[in-house]
Coordinates of C-alpha atoms in Angstrom, one line a residue:
M1 CA 0.9 0.3 -9.9
M2 CA 4.6 1.1 -10.6
L3 CA 6.9 2.0 -13.4
F4 CA 10.5 0.9 -13.4
R5 CA 13.5 3.2 -13.8
R6 CA 15.3 2.2 -16.9
N7 CA 18.7 3.3 -15.5
W8 CA 18.2 1.7 -12.1
S9 CA 21.6 -0.1 -12.2
A10 CA 23.5 3.2 -12.3
G11 CA 24.6 3.9 -8.7
F12 CA 22.6 0.9 -7.5
T13 CA 25.2 -0.2 -4.9
L14 CA 25.3 3.2 -3.2
T15 CA 21.5 3.6 -3.2
F16 CA 20.9 0.0 -2.0
R17 CA 23.2 0.6 1.0
R18 CA 21.3 3.7 1.9
F19 CA 17.8 2.1 1.8
S20 CA 18.4 -1.6 2.7
S21 CA 16.8 -2.5 6.0
V22 CA 19.1 -5.5 6.2
T23 CA 22.2 -3.3 6.4
R24 CA 20.6 -0.7 8.6
R25 CA 18.9 -2.9 11.2
G26 CA 20.3 -6.4 11.0
I27 CA 16.7 -7.6 10.7
E28 CA 15.6 -9.1 7.4
D29 CA 12.9 -7.3 5.4
E30 CA 11.4 -9.9 3.1
G31 CA 10.1 -7.1 0.9
D32 CA 13.5 -5.5 0.5
W33 CA 14.2 -4.4 -3.1
S34 CA 17.2 -6.7 -3.3
Y35 CA 14.7 -9.5 -3.7
S36 CA 13.0 -7.9 -6.7
S37 CA 15.1 -10.0 -9.0
E38 CA 13.1 -13.0 -7.8
W39 CA 9.8 -11.6 -9.2
W40 CA 10.6 -9.0 -11.8
G41 CA 10.7 -11.6 -14.5
Q42 CA 14.0 -10.7 -16.2
N43 CA 16.0 -13.6 -14.7
S44 CA 16.1 -16.5 -17.1
N45 CA 17.0 -18.8 -14.2
I46 CA 13.8 -18.1 -12.4
Q47 CA 10.7 -19.7 -14.0
A48 CA 7.3 -18.3 -13.5
H49 CA 3.9 -20.0 -14.1
T50 CA 0.6 -18.3 -14.7
V51 CA -2.0 -19.1 -12.1
L52 CA -4.8 -16.9 -13.4
R53 CA -5.5 -15.2 -16.7
A54 CA -8.7 -13.5 -17.8
T55 CA -10.0 -10.4 -19.7
S56 CA -11.3 -7.5 -17.6
G57 CA -14.6 -5.9 -18.3
E58 CA -13.5 -2.6 -16.7
G59 CA -10.7 -1.4 -18.9
N60 CA -7.8 -3.2 -17.4
G61 CA -7.2 -5.5 -20.4
V62 CA -5.8 -8.9 -19.8
V63 CA -5.5 -9.5 -16.1
S64 CA -3.0 -12.2 -15.1
V65 CA -1.3 -13.4 -11.9
L66 CA 2.2 -15.0 -12.2
A67 CA 3.9 -17.1 -9.5
Y68 CA 7.6 -17.0 -8.8
P69 CA 9.5 -18.9 -6.1
S70 CA 10.6 -17.0 -3.0
S71 CA 13.8 -17.6 -1.2
R72 CA 12.6 -16.3 2.1
P73 CA 11.7 -17.3 4.7
R74 CA 14.1 -20.2 4.7
A75 CA 12.7 -23.7 5.3
V76 CA 14.4 -23.9 8.7
Y77 CA 11.9 -21.4 10.0
W78 CA 8.8 -23.2 8.7
P79 CA 8.3 -25.6 11.7
T80 CA 7.9 -22.6 14.0
T81 CA 5.1 -21.2 11.8
E82 CA 3.5 -24.6 11.5
K83 CA 3.4 -24.9 15.3
W84 CA 1.9 -21.4 15.6
L85 CA -0.9 -22.5 13.2
Q86 CA -1.6 -25.6 15.2
Q87 CA -1.8 -23.5 18.4
R88 CA -4.1 -21.0 16.7
Y89 CA -6.4 -23.9 15.5
A90 CA -6.6 -25.2 19.1
E91 CA -7.6 -21.7 20.3
V92 CA -10.3 -21.2 17.5
C93 CA -11.6 -24.8 17.8
P94 CA -11.1 -25.8 21.5
D95 CA -13.9 -28.4 21.2
G96 CA -12.5 -30.0 18.1
E97 CA -12.4 -33.8 17.9
Y98 CA -8.8 -33.8 17.0
S99 CA -5.8 -31.5 16.9
E100 CA -5.3 -30.2 13.4
K101 CA -1.8 -30.1 12.0
F102 CA -0.7 -27.8 9.2
R103 CA 2.2 -28.2 6.7
I104 CA 3.8 -25.3 4.9
L105 CA 4.2 -26.1 1.2
G106 CA 6.3 -23.1 0.5
Y107 CA 6.4 -19.3 -0.2
Q108 CA 5.9 -17.6 -3.5
W109 CA 5.8 -14.1 -5.0
R110 CA 2.5 -13.5 -6.8
V111 CA 2.5 -10.7 -9.4
L112 CA -0.6 -9.1 -10.8
R113 CA -0.2 -7.8 -14.3
F114 CA -2.3 -5.9 -16.7
N115 CA -1.9 -6.6 -20.5
D116 CA 1.2 -8.8 -19.8
N117 CA 3.5 -5.9 -19.2
T118 CA 2.3 -3.6 -16.4
R119 CA 3.2 -5.0 -13.0
Q120 CA 0.2 -3.7 -11.0
S121 CA 1.0 -5.4 -7.7
T122 CA 3.4 -7.9 -6.1
V123 CA 2.7 -9.8 -2.9
K124 CA 4.2 -12.7 -1.0
V125 CA 2.0 -15.7 -0.1
M126 CA 2.4 -18.7 2.1
A127 CA 0.9 -21.9 0.9
I128 CA -0.2 -24.4 3.5
S129 CA -2.2 -27.7 3.7
K130 CA -4.1 -29.4 6.5
A131 CA -3.2 -32.9 7.6
S132 CA -6.9 -33.8 7.6
N133 CA -7.1 -32.9 3.9
A134 CA -3.7 -33.5 2.4
G135 CA -4.8 -32.4 -1.1
S136 CA -5.9 -29.0 0.1
V137 CA -3.9 -25.8 -0.6
Y138 CA -4.6 -22.5 1.2
L139 CA -2.9 -19.2 0.4
M140 CA -2.2 -16.6 3.0
Q141 CA -0.8 -13.3 1.9
Q142 CA 2.0 -12.0 4.1
G143 CA 0.8 -8.7 5.5
H144 CA 4.1 -7.6 6.8
C145 CA 5.7 -7.7 3.4
L146 CA 5.6 -4.7 1.1
A147 CA 7.5 -5.7 -2.0
V148 CA 7.4 -2.5 -4.0
P149 CA 9.0 0.8 -2.9
Y150 CA 6.1 3.1 -3.7
L151 CA 3.9 1.3 -1.1
K152 CA 6.5 1.8 1.5
S153 CA 6.7 5.5 0.4
M154 CA 2.9 5.9 0.7
A155 CA 2.8 4.2 4.1
S156 CA 5.8 6.1 5.5
T157 CA 4.7 9.6 4.3
G158 CA 1.0 9.2 5.1
L159 CA 1.4 7.8 8.6
A160 CA 4.2 10.4 9.4
S161 CA 1.9 13.2 8.2
L162 CA -1.0 11.9 10.2
A163 CA 1.1 11.6 13.4
S164 CA 2.4 15.2 12.8
C165 CA -1.2 16.4 13.1
D166 CA -1.3 15.3 16.8
Y167 CA -3.3 12.2 15.8
D168 CA -2.8 9.5 18.5
L169 CA -1.2 6.9 16.2
L170 CA 0.3 4.9 19.1
N171 CA -3.1 4.1 20.6
A172 CA -4.4 3.2 17.1
V173 CA -1.5 0.8 16.7
R174 CA -2.3 -0.8 20.1
G175 CA -6.0 -1.1 19.2
K176 CA -7.1 1.4 21.9
K177 CA -8.3 3.8 19.3
S178 CA -10.0 3.3 15.9
M179 CA -8.4 4.6 12.7
Q180 CA -10.7 5.0 9.7
V181 CA -8.8 4.2 6.5
L182 CA -10.0 4.3 2.9
C183 CA -7.9 2.7 0.1
I184 CA -9.0 3.6 -3.4
G185 CA -7.6 1.0 -5.8
H186 CA -7.0 -2.6 -4.5
G187 CA -4.6 -4.4 -6.7
G188 CA -3.3 -7.4 -4.8
G189 CA -4.3 -5.8 -1.5
S190 CA -0.9 -5.5 0.1
L191 CA -1.2 -2.0 1.4
P192 CA -4.6 -2.4 3.1
L193 CA -3.5 -5.7 4.5
F194 CA -0.3 -4.2 5.8
L195 CA -2.3 -1.4 7.5
A196 CA -4.8 -3.8 9.1
S197 CA -2.0 -6.1 10.2
T198 CA 0.3 -3.5 11.8
I199 CA -2.4 -1.1 13.2
K200 CA -4.8 -3.0 15.4
G201 CA -7.3 -0.1 15.5
A202 CA -7.4 0.3 11.7
I203 CA -10.8 -0.2 10.0
V204 CA -9.9 -0.4 6.3
H205 CA -12.4 0.3 3.6
I206 CA -11.1 -0.7 0.1
V207 CA -12.8 0.4 -3.2
E208 CA -12.0 -1.6 -6.4
I209 CA -14.0 -1.1 -9.6
D210 CA -12.9 -4.3 -11.3
P211 CA -14.5 -7.6 -10.0
L212 CA -11.7 -9.5 -11.8
V213 CA -9.0 -7.8 -9.7
I214 CA -11.0 -8.6 -6.5
S215 CA -11.3 -12.2 -7.5
A216 CA -7.6 -12.4 -8.5
S217 CA -6.5 -11.0 -5.1
I218 CA -8.5 -13.6 -3.2
R219 CA -8.1 -16.6 -5.4
A220 CA -4.5 -16.2 -6.5
M221 CA -2.9 -13.7 -4.1
G222 CA -4.1 -14.9 -0.7
F223 CA -6.2 -11.9 0.3
P224 CA -8.8 -12.7 3.0
S225 CA -12.0 -13.8 1.3
F226 CA -14.1 -12.7 4.3
S227 CA -13.2 -9.1 3.5
V228 CA -15.7 -8.8 0.6
A229 CA -18.4 -6.4 1.7
S230 CA -21.8 -5.0 0.6
G231 CA -22.9 -1.4 0.3
S232 CA -24.2 -1.4 3.9
D233 CA -20.8 -1.7 5.6
Q234 CA -21.4 -5.3 6.2
H235 CA -19.4 -8.3 5.1
V236 CA -21.2 -10.5 2.5
L237 CA -20.5 -13.6 4.6
S238 CA -22.1 -13.4 8.0
I239 CA -19.6 -15.6 9.7
P240 CA -15.9 -16.3 8.7
D241 CA -14.9 -19.9 8.5
S242 CA -12.6 -21.4 11.1
L243 CA -9.5 -21.3 8.8
D244 CA -10.0 -17.6 8.3
E245 CA -10.0 -17.2 12.1
V246 CA -6.8 -19.3 12.4
L247 CA -4.9 -17.5 9.7
W248 CA -6.0 -13.9 10.2
K249 CA -6.7 -13.6 14.0
G250 CA -9.4 -11.0 13.5
I251 CA -7.5 -8.9 10.9
H252 CA -10.0 -10.1 8.2
E253 CA -12.9 -8.6 10.2
R254 CA -11.4 -5.1 9.9
L255 CA -11.1 -5.2 6.1
F256 CA -14.1 -4.2 4.0
L257 CA -13.5 -4.8 0.3
Y258 CA -16.2 -3.1 -2.0
E259 CA -16.7 -3.5 -5.7
S260 CA -17.5 0.0 -6.7
D261 CA -16.4 3.0 -8.8
A262 CA -14.5 5.4 -6.4
E263 CA -16.6 8.4 -7.3
P264 CA -20.1 7.1 -6.4
F265 CA -18.6 5.3 -3.4
V266 CA -17.3 8.5 -1.9
L267 CA -20.3 10.5 -2.9
N268 CA -22.6 8.1 -1.1
S269 CA -20.4 7.5 1.9
E270 CA -21.2 8.7 5.4
N271 CA -17.9 7.7 6.9
L272 CA -15.3 10.2 8.1
Y273 CA -11.8 9.0 7.3
D274 CA -8.6 9.8 9.1
I275 CA -6.4 8.8 6.1
V276 CA -7.1 8.0 2.5
F277 CA -4.7 6.2 0.1
I278 CA -5.3 6.5 -3.6
D279 CA -3.6 4.2 -6.2
A280 CA -6.0 4.0 -9.1
Y281 CA -4.2 3.6 -12.4
D282 CA -6.0 1.6 -15.0
G283 CA -4.7 -1.0 -17.5
D284 CA -3.4 1.8 -19.8
D285 CA -1.5 3.4 -17.0
I286 CA -3.9 6.4 -16.8
F287 CA -5.0 8.1 -13.6
P288 CA -8.6 8.9 -14.4
R289 CA -9.2 12.6 -14.7
K290 CA -12.4 12.5 -12.6
L291 CA -10.2 11.5 -9.6
W292 CA -8.1 14.7 -9.8
D293 CA -10.1 17.3 -11.7
P294 CA -10.6 20.2 -9.2
D295 CA -14.2 20.6 -10.6
S296 CA -15.1 17.0 -10.3
P297 CA -17.7 15.8 -7.8
F298 CA -15.1 13.3 -6.5
L299 CA -12.7 15.7 -4.9
E300 CA -15.4 17.8 -3.4
A301 CA -17.0 14.7 -1.9
L302 CA -13.6 13.4 -0.7
S303 CA -13.0 16.7 1.0
S304 CA -16.3 16.3 3.0
R305 CA -15.4 12.8 4.0
L306 CA -11.9 13.7 5.3
H307 CA -11.5 14.4 9.0
P308 CA -11.4 18.2 9.4
E309 CA -8.6 18.3 12.0
H310 CA -6.1 15.8 10.8
G311 CA -7.4 14.2 7.6
T312 CA -4.6 13.1 5.3
V313 CA -4.7 12.0 1.6
V314 CA -1.8 10.0 0.0
V315 CA -1.7 9.6 -3.8
N316 CA 0.5 7.4 -5.9
L317 CA 1.7 9.1 -9.1
H318 CA 3.9 8.0 -11.9
S319 CA 5.2 9.0 -15.2
D320 CA 2.5 8.2 -17.8
V321 CA 3.6 10.7 -20.4
D322 CA 6.7 12.9 -21.2
I323 CA 7.0 15.9 -19.0
R324 CA 9.3 17.9 -21.3
A325 CA 8.2 21.1 -23.0
P326 CA 8.5 21.3 -26.8
D327 CA 11.9 23.0 -26.4
G328 CA 13.2 20.1 -24.3
S329 CA 13.2 22.0 -21.0
I330 CA 11.8 20.7 -17.7
S331 CA 10.0 22.9 -15.2
S332 CA 11.9 23.5 -12.0
F333 CA 8.9 22.1 -10.1
F334 CA 9.4 18.7 -11.6
Q335 CA 13.1 18.5 -11.2
P336 CA 13.2 17.5 -7.5
I337 CA 10.7 14.7 -8.1
L338 CA 11.6 13.3 -11.5
P339 CA 10.4 11.3 -13.3
M340 CA 6.7 12.1 -13.4
G341 CA 4.0 12.9 -15.9
K342 CA 3.0 16.3 -17.3
Y343 CA -0.2 16.2 -15.3
I344 CA 1.5 16.0 -11.9
S345 CA 1.5 19.7 -11.3
G346 CA -2.2 19.9 -12.0
V347 CA -2.9 16.8 -9.8
C348 CA -0.9 18.3 -6.9
R349 CA -2.6 21.7 -7.1
A350 CA -6.1 20.2 -7.4
Y351 CA -5.7 18.0 -4.3
K352 CA -4.1 20.7 -2.2
D353 CA -6.6 23.5 -3.2
V354 CA -9.8 21.4 -2.9
L355 CA -8.9 19.5 0.3
L356 CA -7.4 22.5 2.1
G357 CA -10.1 24.9 0.9
N358 CA -7.6 27.2 -0.9
R359 CA -9.3 27.5 -4.3
N360 CA -11.0 30.9 -3.7
S361 CA -9.0 32.2 -0.8
V362 CA -5.4 32.9 0.3
P363 CA -4.1 29.9 2.2
K364 CA -3.7 30.6 5.9
Q365 CA -0.7 29.6 8.0
G366 CA -1.3 26.3 9.7
Q367 CA -4.2 25.5 7.5
G368 CA -2.5 22.3 6.2
L369 CA 0.0 21.5 3.6
G370 CA 0.9 19.4 0.6
F371 CA 4.2 17.8 -0.3
A372 CA 5.7 15.3 -2.7
V373 CA 8.6 12.9 -2.5
S374 CA 10.2 10.6 -5.1
V375 CA 10.3 6.9 -4.8
P376 CA 13.6 4.9 -5.1
W377 CA 14.1 2.5 -8.0
V378 CA 10.8 3.0 -9.7
C379 CA 9.3 5.9 -11.7
N380 CA 6.8 6.9 -9.0
A381 CA 6.2 9.8 -6.7
T382 CA 4.0 10.2 -3.6
L383 CA 1.8 13.2 -3.1
V384 CA 0.5 13.9 0.4
V385 CA -2.1 16.5 1.4
S386 CA -2.7 16.8 5.1
R387 CA -5.0 18.9 7.2
G388 CA -4.0 20.2 10.6
F389 CA -0.3 19.9 10.1
L390 CA 1.4 22.4 12.3
M391 CA -1.9 23.9 13.4
N392 CA -0.1 25.6 16.3
G393 CA 0.9 28.4 13.9
A394 CA 4.5 27.3 13.4
S395 CA 6.2 28.2 10.1
L396 CA 5.5 26.0 7.1
E397 CA 9.1 26.3 5.9
R398 CA 10.5 23.2 4.1
D399 CA 13.2 22.4 6.7
S400 CA 10.9 22.7 9.7
V401 CA 8.2 20.6 8.1
L402 CA 10.7 17.9 7.0
S403 CA 12.3 17.8 10.4
T404 CA 8.9 17.2 12.0
L405 CA 8.1 14.4 9.5
I406 CA 11.4 12.7 10.0
S407 CA 11.0 12.8 13.8
K408 CA 7.5 11.2 13.5
S409 CA 8.7 8.7 11.0
L410 CA 11.3 7.4 13.4
E411 CA 8.6 7.0 16.0
I412 CA 6.5 5.1 13.5
E413 CA 9.4 2.7 12.8
T414 CA 9.4 1.8 16.5
H415 CA 5.6 1.7 17.0
L416 CA 5.0 -0.5 14.0
S417 CA 8.2 -2.6 14.4
L418 CA 9.1 -1.8 10.8
H419 CA 12.0 -3.7 9.1
W420 CA 12.6 -0.9 6.7
P421 CA 13.8 2.7 7.1
C422 CA 10.6 4.8 7.1
F423 CA 12.5 8.1 7.4
Q424 CA 14.4 7.5 4.2
Y425 CA 11.2 7.4 2.2
V426 CA 9.9 10.6 3.9
K427 CA 12.9 12.7 3.1
R428 CA 13.7 11.6 -0.5
D429 CA 13.6 14.6 -2.8
F430 CA 11.1 16.2 -0.4
V431 CA 9.4 19.3 -1.9
L432 CA 6.5 21.4 -0.6
I433 CA 3.6 22.1 -2.9
D434 CA 3.2 25.8 -3.1

């Protein structure tokens, strides 16, 4: 979930040049912020239509999905994708009586909203039909496309931190090593799908409390339906259908989407996770206290489910309330990572103390660290707490930590073939959590 900076237009040109992957690489990032005007909903020339609307029973209010036309990829590239789909079908169904042909109907942005104002999630979908069933329409979410900046910030900082703990990320990317991932909060599913799509060894567990959000992501936002899982680490469907095999090429088999409250899920889990992503704001833009209270069963259980040597937790935070004191002043802690809510200091301290074991003892050098960065264009910040960072006893000074993270982020850009500048998200207003 994201909040938008009201004064984003001020200095936009300079900021855009710094972050735009098009300028930097010459390779188009379809999720670049320059395309946000297509789906933000403030352009009167771009008409949206509602494809899903219902009332949540889990505190998210009115849940809706709006569709907006996407200008990318251009139609000239569609035949290449259609040919790829036809080849995939021949691989999946070699004994088929006929060669299936696919037709791309177009690309759209799909925006998940709570209560008609909060943009909870934005994804890009490809709509296709089969020649054998011309009236059919199938949606495939584009896993490479992260449309909102805070997701790029979470992915960049989290993976750079994990790699800085001597975790063998390259072999996980290549599928030679498994990476156990937990995503708390699903939304449209763009972050877990991105991770499973770009890291072949990633086994991604996703926890979402609201069945309506799960349904919306599958029915209206093109998330793989085969991903829905039961409490026994098994998919509800025993066998994916042939079209899932064609579209997802095994990615859907590494996604496990659970309908559950995060607290009991973590309390009952027996899995050990390498990295955990938390983005769990509700329809009122509230980050539930039980997910950050240092005395809650959740944080203690999460600590036990995190890999002891390199476990990393990444949390999306945003400004849900005014952070100013009664006299109008702002704490020096908040200034590097404005704008954020008044609870941010408590959230940061709780995660760092509980996950690194510092609550009742003096932190030891090399025991791990916590840091936060701000996110461009939107009122979000990313908190990262990582075990094992600089376990060799090196100094945990800000500049040395940031230098290590930037170095690893540049490697990640190459390993994952990213079309956006990972290191820019890592270094933006970087501050260590004391």
